[in-house]
Short mmCIF file of C-alpha atoms and ligand atoms in Angstrom, two decimals:
data_model
loop_
_atom_site.label_atom_id
_atom_site.label_comp_id
_atom_site.label_asym_id
_atom_site.label_seq_id
_atom_site.Cartn_x
_atom_site.Cartn_y
_atom_site.Cartn_z
CA MET A 1 -0.13 21.84 -42.04
CA ARG A 2 -3.53 21.72 -43.76
CA VAL A 3 -6.58 20.00 -42.28
CA HIS A 4 -6.78 17.49 -45.17
CA GLU A 5 -3.18 16.46 -44.50
CA VAL A 6 -3.92 15.75 -40.84
CA GLY A 7 -7.10 13.74 -41.45
CA GLU A 8 -10.40 13.67 -39.59
CA PHE A 9 -9.54 11.40 -36.68
CA ALA A 10 -6.24 13.04 -35.79
CA LEU A 11 -7.92 16.44 -36.03
CA ILE A 12 -10.73 15.44 -33.66
CA ALA A 13 -8.23 13.97 -31.19
CA ARG A 14 -6.13 17.13 -31.37
CA LEU A 15 -9.13 19.40 -30.81
CA ALA A 16 -10.45 17.24 -27.97
CA ARG A 17 -7.06 17.45 -26.22
CA ARG A 18 -7.05 21.19 -26.74
CA LEU A 19 -10.48 21.59 -25.13
CA GLU A 20 -9.56 19.28 -22.24
CA ALA A 21 -6.45 21.36 -21.52
CA ARG A 22 -8.61 24.47 -21.04
CA LEU A 23 -11.91 23.20 -19.62
CA ALA A 24 -12.06 21.20 -16.40
CA ARG A 25 -14.64 18.43 -16.73
CA SER A 26 -17.76 19.24 -14.70
CA PRO A 27 -19.39 16.44 -12.65
CA LEU A 28 -22.53 16.79 -14.75
CA VAL A 29 -20.68 15.34 -17.77
CA VAL A 30 -20.77 11.53 -17.60
CA GLN A 31 -19.26 10.91 -21.07
CA GLY A 32 -17.63 13.64 -23.13
CA ILE A 33 -15.88 13.44 -26.50
CA GLY A 34 -14.91 9.88 -27.47
CA ASP A 35 -18.00 7.67 -27.60
CA ASP A 36 -20.86 7.62 -30.11
CA ALA A 37 -22.74 10.27 -28.15
CA ALA A 38 -22.26 12.30 -24.99
CA LEU A 39 -23.96 11.73 -21.65
CA TRP A 40 -24.78 14.43 -19.14
CA ARG A 41 -26.78 14.58 -15.94
CA PRO A 42 -29.62 17.14 -15.88
CA THR A 43 -30.26 18.99 -12.61
CA PRO A 44 -33.34 17.64 -10.75
CA GLY A 45 -36.11 20.22 -10.62
CA TRP A 46 -34.79 22.26 -13.56
CA LEU A 47 -36.33 22.54 -17.00
CA SER A 48 -34.07 21.76 -20.00
CA VAL A 49 -33.75 24.32 -22.79
CA MET A 50 -32.15 23.58 -26.17
CA THR A 51 -31.05 25.75 -29.04
CA THR A 52 -28.95 25.56 -32.18
CA ASP A 53 -27.40 28.21 -34.42
CA THR A 54 -24.90 28.00 -37.25
CA MET A 55 -22.44 30.53 -38.63
CA ILE A 56 -21.62 30.19 -42.33
CA GLU A 57 -18.75 31.89 -44.13
CA GLY A 58 -20.07 34.42 -46.61
CA VAL A 59 -23.46 34.59 -44.84
CA HIS A 60 -22.66 35.38 -41.21
CA PHE A 61 -19.00 36.36 -41.40
CA THR A 62 -16.03 36.80 -43.70
CA ALA A 63 -12.33 36.34 -43.07
CA GLN A 64 -12.06 40.13 -43.43
CA THR A 65 -14.17 40.80 -40.33
CA MET A 66 -13.54 37.79 -38.09
CA GLN A 67 -10.35 36.17 -36.85
CA TRP A 68 -10.48 32.47 -36.05
CA ARG A 69 -10.44 32.87 -32.29
CA ASP A 70 -13.26 35.44 -32.41
CA LEU A 71 -15.22 33.11 -34.65
CA GLY A 72 -14.95 30.36 -32.05
CA TRP A 73 -16.17 32.74 -29.34
CA LYS A 74 -19.02 34.14 -31.38
CA SER A 75 -20.32 30.84 -32.78
CA LEU A 76 -20.90 29.63 -29.23
CA ALA A 77 -21.91 33.06 -27.88
CA VAL A 78 -24.88 33.41 -30.26
CA ASN A 79 -26.25 30.13 -28.94
CA VAL A 80 -25.64 31.03 -25.30
CA SER A 81 -27.45 34.30 -25.98
CA ASP A 82 -30.55 32.39 -27.09
CA LEU A 83 -30.43 30.48 -23.81
CA ALA A 84 -30.00 33.76 -21.91
CA ALA A 85 -33.09 35.04 -23.70
CA MET A 86 -35.00 32.19 -22.02
CA ALA A 87 -33.31 32.97 -18.66
CA ALA A 88 -31.49 29.64 -18.84
CA GLU A 89 -27.99 28.83 -17.64
CA PRO A 90 -25.96 27.14 -20.38
CA ARG A 91 -24.70 23.63 -19.56
CA VAL A 92 -23.48 21.44 -22.43
CA ALA A 93 -22.75 21.98 -26.11
CA VAL A 94 -21.97 19.94 -29.22
CA VAL A 95 -20.38 21.53 -32.28
CA THR A 96 -20.36 20.68 -35.98
CA ILE A 97 -17.49 22.08 -38.01
CA ALA A 98 -17.69 21.90 -41.80
CA LEU A 99 -14.25 22.56 -43.32
CA THR A 100 -12.93 22.69 -46.87
CA GLY A 101 -9.78 20.85 -45.80
CA GLU A 102 -7.53 23.68 -47.01
CA GLU A 103 -7.55 25.43 -43.62
CA ASP A 104 -4.37 25.55 -41.57
CA VAL A 105 -4.66 23.27 -38.55
CA GLU A 106 -3.34 26.10 -36.34
CA ASP A 107 -6.35 28.17 -37.41
CA ILE A 108 -8.71 25.41 -36.29
CA ASP A 109 -6.77 25.33 -33.01
CA ALA A 110 -7.45 29.06 -32.67
CA LEU A 111 -11.13 28.47 -33.48
CA TYR A 112 -11.30 26.00 -30.58
CA ASP A 113 -9.38 28.37 -28.31
CA GLY A 114 -12.12 30.95 -28.92
CA MET A 115 -14.80 28.38 -28.13
CA ALA A 116 -12.93 27.51 -24.93
CA ASP A 117 -12.67 31.22 -24.01
CA LEU A 118 -16.46 31.53 -24.14
CA ALA A 119 -17.05 28.13 -22.54
CA LEU A 120 -14.81 28.99 -19.58
CA GLU A 121 -16.39 32.39 -19.08
CA TYR A 122 -19.95 31.03 -19.16
CA GLY A 123 -19.48 27.58 -17.63
CA VAL A 124 -20.35 25.61 -20.78
CA GLN A 125 -19.01 22.08 -21.38
CA ILE A 126 -18.25 21.16 -25.01
CA ILE A 127 -19.01 17.44 -24.96
CA GLY A 128 -19.01 16.37 -28.60
CA GLY A 129 -19.38 17.31 -32.20
CA ASP A 130 -19.06 16.32 -35.81
CA THR A 131 -16.46 17.06 -38.46
CA VAL A 132 -17.44 17.19 -42.13
CA ARG A 133 -16.17 18.50 -45.44
CA SER A 134 -17.91 21.35 -47.23
CA SER A 135 -17.26 23.99 -49.89
CA HIS A 136 -17.76 26.71 -47.24
CA LEU A 137 -16.78 26.95 -43.63
CA HIS A 138 -19.67 26.36 -41.17
CA ILE A 139 -19.60 26.28 -37.40
CA GLY A 140 -22.84 25.06 -35.85
CA PHE A 141 -23.52 24.57 -32.17
CA ALA A 142 -26.34 22.90 -30.32
CA VAL A 143 -26.41 24.00 -26.69
CA THR A 144 -28.51 22.79 -23.78
CA GLY A 145 -29.27 24.88 -20.73
CA GLU A 146 -31.46 24.76 -17.67
CA VAL A 147 -33.98 26.98 -15.91
CA PRO A 148 -35.15 26.39 -12.35
CA GLU A 149 -38.72 25.18 -12.06
CA GLU A 150 -40.60 25.46 -8.79
CA GLY A 151 -44.06 24.11 -8.18
CA GLY A 152 -44.54 23.44 -11.90
CA SER A 153 -43.73 26.99 -13.00
CA ALA A 154 -40.38 27.82 -14.55
CA GLU A 155 -38.58 31.16 -14.11
CA VAL A 156 -38.42 31.48 -17.86
CA LEU A 157 -38.40 34.57 -20.10
CA ARG A 158 -40.93 34.30 -22.93
CA ARG A 159 -41.75 36.38 -25.98
CA ASP A 160 -45.51 36.22 -25.47
CA ALA A 161 -45.80 37.80 -22.03
CA ALA A 162 -45.80 41.56 -22.75
CA LEU A 163 -48.88 43.52 -21.64
CA PRO A 164 -50.08 47.00 -22.64
CA GLY A 165 -48.54 49.46 -20.18
CA ASP A 166 -45.31 47.47 -19.69
CA VAL A 167 -42.07 49.42 -19.94
CA LEU A 168 -39.84 48.53 -22.91
CA VAL A 169 -36.38 48.00 -21.46
CA ILE A 170 -33.03 46.98 -22.99
CA THR A 171 -29.59 46.05 -21.72
CA GLY A 172 -26.37 47.39 -23.21
CA HIS A 173 -25.65 49.83 -26.02
CA PRO A 174 -27.64 49.04 -29.18
CA GLY A 175 -25.88 49.57 -32.50
CA ASP A 176 -22.32 49.00 -31.33
CA ALA A 177 -21.99 45.59 -33.00
CA ALA A 178 -23.39 46.83 -36.31
CA ALA A 179 -21.08 49.84 -36.13
CA GLY A 180 -18.11 47.53 -35.51
CA LEU A 181 -19.05 45.44 -38.55
CA GLU A 182 -19.34 48.50 -40.79
CA LEU A 183 -15.95 49.74 -39.66
CA LEU A 184 -14.34 46.32 -40.22
CA LEU A 185 -15.79 46.08 -43.72
CA ARG A 186 -14.09 49.41 -44.48
CA ASP A 187 -10.82 48.36 -42.81
CA ALA A 188 -11.40 51.25 -40.41
CA GLY A 189 -11.84 49.36 -37.14
CA ALA A 190 -8.49 50.11 -35.50
CA PRO A 191 -9.43 53.41 -33.77
CA TRP A 192 -12.67 51.85 -32.39
CA PRO A 193 -11.75 48.78 -30.34
CA ALA A 194 -14.97 48.84 -28.29
CA LEU A 195 -17.16 48.76 -31.42
CA VAL A 196 -15.04 46.04 -33.03
CA ALA A 197 -15.19 43.98 -29.82
CA ALA A 198 -18.99 44.37 -29.72
CA HIS A 199 -19.12 42.75 -33.15
CA ARG A 200 -16.51 40.06 -32.64
CA ARG A 201 -16.99 39.12 -29.00
CA PRO A 202 -20.62 39.63 -27.97
CA GLN A 203 -21.25 39.06 -24.25
CA PRO A 204 -24.41 36.96 -23.76
CA ARG A 205 -26.46 38.31 -20.84
CA VAL A 206 -26.83 35.07 -18.92
CA ALA A 207 -26.41 36.33 -15.35
CA GLU A 208 -28.44 39.42 -16.18
CA ALA A 209 -31.33 37.36 -17.56
CA ARG A 210 -31.35 34.99 -14.58
CA TRP A 211 -31.36 37.99 -12.25
CA LEU A 212 -34.18 39.68 -14.14
CA SER A 213 -36.30 36.54 -14.07
CA ARG A 214 -35.76 36.31 -10.30
CA GLN A 215 -37.04 39.89 -10.05
CA GLY A 216 -40.24 38.72 -11.73
CA VAL A 217 -39.56 39.80 -15.33
CA ARG A 218 -41.32 37.30 -17.61
CA CYS A 219 -40.96 38.65 -21.14
CA ALA A 220 -37.74 39.05 -23.13
CA THR A 221 -35.82 38.10 -26.23
CA ASP A 222 -32.23 38.70 -27.31
CA SER A 223 -31.36 41.29 -29.93
CA SER A 224 -29.73 39.30 -32.71
CA ASP A 225 -31.57 40.80 -35.70
CA GLY A 226 -31.78 44.43 -34.60
CA LEU A 227 -33.67 46.19 -31.84
CA CYS A 228 -36.84 47.14 -33.78
CA GLN A 229 -37.10 43.68 -35.28
CA GLU A 230 -36.93 42.13 -31.81
CA VAL A 231 -39.53 44.52 -30.39
CA GLU A 232 -41.74 43.49 -33.32
CA LEU A 233 -41.30 39.86 -32.33
CA LEU A 234 -42.28 40.54 -28.72
CA CYS A 235 -45.30 42.53 -29.91
CA ALA A 236 -46.43 39.90 -32.42
CA ALA A 237 -46.06 37.07 -29.89
CA SER A 238 -47.85 39.05 -27.17
CA GLY A 239 -50.55 40.61 -29.38
CA VAL A 240 -49.58 44.16 -28.41
CA ALA A 241 -47.89 47.21 -29.98
CA ALA A 242 -44.99 49.35 -28.75
CA TRP A 243 -43.33 52.71 -29.17
CA ILE A 244 -39.66 53.56 -28.90
CA ASP A 245 -38.41 57.06 -28.06
CA ALA A 246 -35.27 57.57 -30.17
CA ALA A 247 -34.02 60.20 -27.70
CA ARG A 248 -33.83 57.56 -24.95
CA LEU A 249 -31.68 55.07 -26.88
CA PRO A 250 -28.49 54.56 -24.81
CA LEU A 251 -26.03 55.20 -27.64
CA SER A 252 -22.47 54.49 -26.54
CA PRO A 253 -19.97 57.36 -26.68
CA ALA A 254 -17.96 55.34 -29.23
CA LEU A 255 -20.99 54.88 -31.50
CA THR A 256 -21.83 58.58 -31.37
CA ALA A 257 -18.21 59.54 -32.06
CA ALA A 258 -17.69 57.07 -34.93
CA PHE A 259 -21.13 57.62 -36.51
CA PRO A 260 -22.30 61.12 -35.51
CA GLU A 261 -25.08 61.04 -38.13
CA ARG A 262 -26.12 57.41 -37.98
CA GLY A 263 -26.12 56.35 -34.32
CA VAL A 264 -29.89 56.08 -34.05
CA GLU A 265 -30.24 54.20 -37.34
CA LEU A 266 -27.62 51.65 -36.27
CA ALA A 267 -29.18 51.33 -32.82
CA LEU A 268 -32.68 50.73 -34.22
CA ASP A 269 -31.85 48.35 -37.06
CA GLY A 270 -28.25 47.16 -36.71
CA GLY A 271 -28.14 43.51 -35.73
CA GLU A 272 -26.01 41.21 -33.59
CA ASP A 273 -26.02 43.12 -30.32
CA TYR A 274 -26.98 39.97 -28.36
CA ASP A 275 -28.41 42.11 -25.59
CA LEU A 276 -31.78 41.64 -23.89
CA VAL A 277 -35.00 43.36 -24.99
CA MET A 278 -37.77 43.00 -22.42
CA ALA A 279 -41.12 44.07 -21.04
CA VAL A 280 -41.20 45.13 -17.38
CA ARG A 281 -44.36 45.79 -15.34
CA PRO A 282 -44.55 49.56 -14.77
CA ASP A 283 -44.82 49.18 -10.98
CA ASP A 284 -41.65 47.07 -10.87
CA TYR A 285 -39.44 49.16 -13.10
CA ALA A 286 -38.05 51.69 -10.60
CA THR A 287 -37.13 49.01 -8.04
CA ILE A 288 -35.51 46.81 -10.68
CA GLN A 289 -33.54 49.73 -12.13
CA THR A 290 -32.14 50.71 -8.71
CA ALA A 291 -31.23 47.14 -7.73
CA TRP A 292 -29.68 46.51 -11.17
CA GLN A 293 -27.12 49.26 -10.77
CA ALA A 294 -25.71 47.58 -7.66
CA CYS A 295 -25.26 44.29 -9.56
CA PHE A 296 -24.23 44.99 -13.16
CA SER A 297 -22.04 47.45 -15.01
CA VAL A 298 -23.90 47.15 -18.33
CA PRO A 299 -26.72 49.71 -18.52
CA LEU A 300 -30.44 48.87 -18.22
CA THR A 301 -32.52 51.50 -20.01
CA ALA A 302 -36.22 52.18 -20.51
CA ILE A 303 -36.62 53.25 -24.14
CA GLY A 304 -40.39 53.10 -24.59
CA ALA A 305 -43.52 51.18 -23.68
CA PHE A 306 -45.95 48.54 -24.85
CA GLU A 307 -49.54 49.47 -25.60
CA ALA A 308 -52.70 47.90 -26.98
CA ALA A 309 -52.46 46.87 -30.64
CA ARG A 310 -54.62 48.92 -32.99
CA ALA A 311 -56.04 47.54 -36.24
CA GLY A 312 -54.39 48.91 -39.37
CA GLN A 313 -51.33 50.30 -37.59
CA GLY A 314 -47.78 49.01 -37.44
CA ARG A 315 -46.75 47.26 -34.27
CA VAL A 316 -43.67 49.34 -33.51
CA GLU A 317 -43.65 53.14 -33.70
CA VAL A 318 -40.36 55.03 -33.45
CA ARG A 319 -40.85 58.52 -32.01
CA GLY A 320 -38.43 61.37 -32.52
CA TYR A 321 -36.59 59.95 -35.53
CA ARG A 322 -37.30 60.40 -39.24
CA GLY A 323 -34.02 59.19 -40.77
CA PRO A 324 -33.26 56.10 -42.86
CA ARG A 325 -34.15 52.61 -41.71
CA ASN A 326 -32.83 49.18 -42.61
CA GLY A 327 -32.93 45.69 -41.17
CA PHE A 328 -31.35 42.35 -41.85
CA GLN A 329 -33.35 39.25 -42.83
CA HIS A 330 -32.11 35.99 -44.30
CA PHE A 331 -35.15 35.70 -46.55
CA PRO A 332 -36.57 39.20 -46.86
CA VAL A 333 -40.25 39.41 -47.73
CA PRO A 334 -40.67 41.66 -50.80
CA ARG A 335 -42.65 44.80 -49.95
P1 LIG B 401 -19.25 8.97 -35.41
O1 LIG B 401 -18.61 8.54 -36.67
O2 LIG B 401 -19.76 7.87 -34.52
O3 LIG B 401 -20.26 10.08 -35.61
P2 LIG B 401 -17.17 10.85 -34.87
O4 LIG B 401 -15.88 10.37 -35.39
O5 LIG B 401 -17.92 11.85 -35.67
O6 LIG B 401 -18.07 9.59 -34.54
O7 LIG B 401 -16.97 11.43 -33.42
C1 LIG B 401 -16.18 10.77 -32.46
C2 LIG B 401 -16.22 11.57 -31.17
O8 LIG B 401 -15.63 12.84 -31.39
C3 LIG B 401 -17.63 11.84 -30.66
O9 LIG B 401 -17.57 11.90 -29.25
C4 LIG B 401 -17.93 13.20 -31.21
O10 LIG B 401 -18.89 13.86 -30.42
C5 LIG B 401 -16.56 13.87 -31.15
N1 LIG B 401 -16.35 14.89 -32.18
C6 LIG B 401 -16.35 14.71 -33.54
N2 LIG B 401 -16.08 15.86 -34.17
C7 LIG B 401 -15.87 16.80 -33.22
C8 LIG B 401 -15.55 18.18 -33.22
N3 LIG B 401 -15.38 18.85 -34.37
N4 LIG B 401 -15.41 18.81 -32.05
C9 LIG B 401 -15.59 18.15 -30.89
N5 LIG B 401 -15.90 16.86 -30.80
C10 LIG B 401 -16.04 16.17 -31.95
MG1 LIG B 402 -19.94 11.96 -36.43
#
């Protein structure tokens, strides 16, 4: 059956039942789906963090590269990643779906199953939403999270806290998601499940970010638009510069095997990794690196350093790589 045959109210009721079947209601939710707005109880002593991000067919994904269930996962994951980048724990989410009406209802079920997969894994409650008609499919989330605040200072990760001398550190394997997308666009993803999964099912680094902030790390962002682009953002916000040593990029074995010539390019400028990019005080780095390995399986790698900004020079210098470069921007500035 098509969405327009089911109608808005029956669709919402169906999706609400589907979420309820998967997600046990947390005590912090006072009113979920069903009234004019949702009610939830913030944790005393914690700071609230809010974010919103939308995925639009033809802009952020195509049916060729994303299945419905992956789309549900990823549309919530990109928001949870923004909360992770602030060192927040995700709490509650509302979702707007814009549908043409021609979709199969079972596909919208699968979309919500993917949302529930992510919500279960990360402890998010989906407590409301909106359903509208549109010429293109959109899935937009607004997600609220919390960061502990003690004595007026929150354990938050900010973009503007990098200092010259800090180590430039990343989580995960940069470039895998971009590699997965390229393979999917060529219908060549099947031999590379890890790369395809990196694109379709990014794993927001929530626990990792909370842990890092407890170790005293204060500066990070998430890598949604490509590693170099994110380092630029940290540098611009902090008024510093940085260098990256291409030889230290932790390219995954799959990336190197699938793209023997282009691993570094994809790692530097491929987007949608949803890993953390951070500045760590040089005296803390060795201790953090050792303790990290006992806690997490994803790698933590020093790939460069921050330094004082110099007039007339670019903010981010890549050492040891002279190959092609490219980045993704919604509204590129003409050069
Ligand atoms: P209103 O007309 O007052 O905006 P809606 O019919 O849009 O009410 O929403 C009714 C209830 O269903 C609200 O709790 C809303 O948050 C929820 N809701 C609507 N659309 C969705 C959706 N796509 N997913 C989850 N919850 C939804
Ligand atoms: Mg509404």
